[in-house]
């Protein structure tokens, strides 16, 4: 289960926030607008990526990983493809829907690596 750990409002009036979420193994800082949840609430899935790119097949590794890139919202991730038509990848308990199509040689059950500029809660 993924829960909201912390909220930092960018604009309470616009319901725009940085949202800190976690499962048992990973933490992510997401962008949300509008945010209608509170700390402790369960996070609706899937999460959505912005500018997902450099998507490639991991042939020898079958691992989940999440690494923050710099000081913004960018991340480098790896996980298992669970829905090719909707470009959905599972990373730990997180389900991410990429805003870019998966390459044609990638199938359900394959592990992929990618980067994205931001992860959104909708």
PDB file of C-alpha atoms in Angstrom, residues 11-109:
ATOM      1  CA  UNK A  11      -0.228  26.882  -3.642  1.00  0.00           C
ATOM      2  CA  UNK A  12      -2.963  25.830  -1.224  1.00  0.00           C
ATOM      3  CA  UNK A  13      -5.437  28.014  -3.088  1.00  0.00           C
ATOM      4  CA  UNK A  14      -4.758  26.154  -6.356  1.00  0.00           C
ATOM      5  CA  UNK A  15      -4.371  22.797  -4.492  1.00  0.00           C
ATOM      6  CA  UNK A  16      -0.896  22.438  -6.037  1.00  0.00           C
ATOM      7  CA  UNK A  17       1.650  20.502  -3.974  1.00  0.00           C
ATOM      8  CA  UNK A  18       4.803  18.444  -3.692  1.00  0.00           C
ATOM      9  CA  UNK A  19       3.648  15.121  -2.273  1.00  0.00           C
ATOM     10  CA  UNK A  20       5.984  12.708  -0.523  1.00  0.00           C
ATOM     11  CA  UNK A  21       4.792   9.127  -0.914  1.00  0.00           C
ATOM     12  CA  UNK A  22       6.214   5.722  -0.002  1.00  0.00           C
ATOM     13  CA  UNK A  23       5.688   1.996  -0.145  1.00  0.00           C
ATOM     14  CA  UNK A  24       7.677  -0.408   2.055  1.00  0.00           C
ATOM     15  CA  UNK A  25      10.914   0.084   0.084  1.00  0.00           C
ATOM     16  CA  UNK A  26      10.858   3.299  -1.936  1.00  0.00           C
ATOM     17  CA  UNK A  27      10.072   7.005  -1.552  1.00  0.00           C
ATOM     18  CA  UNK A  28       9.035   9.386  -4.330  1.00  0.00           C
ATOM     19  CA  UNK A  29       8.319  13.098  -4.404  1.00  0.00           C
ATOM     20  CA  UNK A  30       5.425  13.698  -6.798  1.00  0.00           C
ATOM     21  CA  UNK A  31       3.646  16.730  -8.165  1.00  0.00           C
ATOM     22  CA  UNK A  32      -0.115  16.989  -7.633  1.00  0.00           C
ATOM     23  CA  UNK A  33      -2.686  19.468  -8.886  1.00  0.00           C
ATOM     24  CA  UNK A  34      -5.369  19.405  -7.686  1.00  0.00           C
ATOM     25  CA  UNK A  35      -4.525  17.523  -4.493  1.00  0.00           C
ATOM     26  CA  UNK A  36      -7.589  16.382  -2.569  1.00  0.00           C
ATOM     27  CA  UNK A  37      -5.864  13.904  -0.215  1.00  0.00           C
ATOM     28  CA  UNK A  38      -4.247  14.323   3.201  1.00  0.00           C
ATOM     29  CA  UNK A  39      -1.206  12.889   4.962  1.00  0.00           C
ATOM     30  CA  UNK A  40      -1.835   9.204   5.689  1.00  0.00           C
ATOM     31  CA  UNK A  41      -4.227   8.729   2.776  1.00  0.00           C
ATOM     32  CA  UNK A  42      -3.724   5.953   0.249  1.00  0.00           C
ATOM     33  CA  UNK A  43      -2.357   7.144  -3.097  1.00  0.00           C
ATOM     34  CA  UNK A  44      -4.519   6.510  -6.190  1.00  0.00           C
ATOM     35  CA  UNK A  45      -2.739   4.511  -8.891  1.00  0.00           C
ATOM     36  CA  UNK A  46      -1.415   4.673 -11.489  1.00  0.00           C
ATOM     37  CA  UNK A  47       1.002   7.546 -11.126  1.00  0.00           C
ATOM     38  CA  UNK A  48       1.811   9.389 -14.345  1.00  0.00           C
ATOM     39  CA  UNK A  49       5.206  10.322 -15.782  1.00  0.00           C
ATOM     40  CA  UNK A  50       6.101  13.489 -17.617  1.00  0.00           C
ATOM     41  CA  UNK A  51       8.668  13.246 -20.422  1.00  0.00           C
ATOM     42  CA  UNK A  52       9.546   9.564 -19.985  1.00  0.00           C
ATOM     43  CA  UNK A  53      12.522   8.781 -22.207  1.00  0.00           C
ATOM     44  CA  UNK A  54      15.584   6.581 -22.633  1.00  0.00           C
ATOM     45  CA  UNK A  55      13.360   3.519 -22.225  1.00  0.00           C
ATOM     46  CA  UNK A  56      15.341   0.344 -22.704  1.00  0.00           C
ATOM     47  CA  UNK A  57      15.126  -3.365 -21.955  1.00  0.00           C
ATOM     48  CA  UNK A  58      17.106  -4.725 -19.008  1.00  0.00           C
ATOM     49  CA  UNK A  59      18.279  -8.073 -20.339  1.00  0.00           C
ATOM     50  CA  UNK A  60      20.325  -9.329 -17.387  1.00  0.00           C
ATOM     51  CA  UNK A  61      18.785  -7.462 -14.453  1.00  0.00           C
ATOM     52  CA  UNK A  62      15.346  -7.944 -12.930  1.00  0.00           C
ATOM     53  CA  UNK A  63      15.327  -5.256 -10.285  1.00  0.00           C
ATOM     54  CA  UNK A  64      13.187  -2.429  -9.041  1.00  0.00           C
ATOM     55  CA  UNK A  65      15.047   0.836  -8.552  1.00  0.00           C
ATOM     56  CA  UNK A  66      14.199   4.487  -8.016  1.00  0.00           C
ATOM     57  CA  UNK A  67      16.903   7.157  -8.021  1.00  0.00           C
ATOM     58  CA  UNK A  68      16.249  10.867  -7.735  1.00  0.00           C
ATOM     59  CA  UNK A  69      17.973  13.008 -10.358  1.00  0.00           C
ATOM     60  CA  UNK A  70      19.070  16.419  -9.076  1.00  0.00           C
ATOM     61  CA  UNK A  71      16.931  18.729  -6.945  1.00  0.00           C
ATOM     62  CA  UNK A  72      13.693  18.778  -8.974  1.00  0.00           C
ATOM     63  CA  UNK A  73      11.147  16.063  -9.656  1.00  0.00           C
ATOM     64  CA  UNK A  74      13.256  13.983 -12.117  1.00  0.00           C
ATOM     65  CA  UNK A  75      13.848  10.269 -11.517  1.00  0.00           C
ATOM     66  CA  UNK A  76      15.675   7.320 -13.039  1.00  0.00           C
ATOM     67  CA  UNK A  77      13.669   4.115 -12.543  1.00  0.00           C
ATOM     68  CA  UNK A  78      13.576   0.435 -13.425  1.00  0.00           C
ATOM     69  CA  UNK A  79      10.717  -2.004 -13.117  1.00  0.00           C
ATOM     70  CA  UNK A  80       8.527  -4.664 -14.690  1.00  0.00           C
ATOM     71  CA  UNK A  81       6.151  -4.006 -17.590  1.00  0.00           C
ATOM     72  CA  UNK A  82       2.607  -4.947 -16.518  1.00  0.00           C
ATOM     73  CA  UNK A  83       0.567  -3.384 -19.359  1.00  0.00           C
ATOM     74  CA  UNK A  84       2.152  -2.728 -22.734  1.00  0.00           C
ATOM     75  CA  UNK A  85      -0.881  -1.011 -24.326  1.00  0.00           C
ATOM     76  CA  UNK A  86      -0.987   1.629 -21.565  1.00  0.00           C
ATOM     77  CA  UNK A  87       2.818   1.727 -21.043  1.00  0.00           C
ATOM     78  CA  UNK A  88       2.476   0.732 -17.385  1.00  0.00           C
ATOM     79  CA  UNK A  89       5.505  -0.300 -15.353  1.00  0.00           C
ATOM     80  CA  UNK A  90       5.503  -1.591 -11.774  1.00  0.00           C
ATOM     81  CA  UNK A  91       8.340  -0.361  -9.563  1.00  0.00           C
ATOM     82  CA  UNK A  92       8.024  -1.818  -6.072  1.00  0.00           C
ATOM     83  CA  UNK A  93       4.363  -1.198  -5.217  1.00  0.00           C
ATOM     84  CA  UNK A  94       4.180   1.849  -7.495  1.00  0.00           C
ATOM     85  CA  UNK A  95       2.423   1.564 -10.857  1.00  0.00           C
ATOM     86  CA  UNK A  96       3.621   4.206 -13.298  1.00  0.00           C
ATOM     87  CA  UNK A  97       1.960   5.019 -16.599  1.00  0.00           C
ATOM     88  CA  UNK A  98       4.567   6.385 -18.985  1.00  0.00           C
ATOM     89  CA  UNK A  99       3.640   9.239 -21.296  1.00  0.00           C
ATOM     90  CA  UNK A 100       5.757   7.624 -24.034  1.00  0.00           C
ATOM     91  CA  UNK A 101       5.086   4.325 -25.797  1.00  0.00           C
ATOM     92  CA  UNK A 102       7.212   1.318 -24.904  1.00  0.00           C
ATOM     93  CA  UNK A 103       9.600   0.188 -27.673  1.00  0.00           C
ATOM     94  CA  UNK A 104       8.223  -2.597 -29.878  1.00  0.00           C
ATOM     95  CA  UNK A 105      10.609  -5.292 -28.634  1.00  0.00           C
ATOM     96  CA  UNK A 106       9.463  -4.937 -25.020  1.00  0.00           C
ATOM     97  CA  UNK A 107       6.740  -7.276 -23.716  1.00  0.00           C
ATOM     98  CA  UNK A 108       4.713  -7.783 -20.526  1.00  0.00           C
ATOM     99  CA  UNK A 109       7.002  -9.245 -17.841  1.00  0.00           C
TER     100      UNK A 109
END
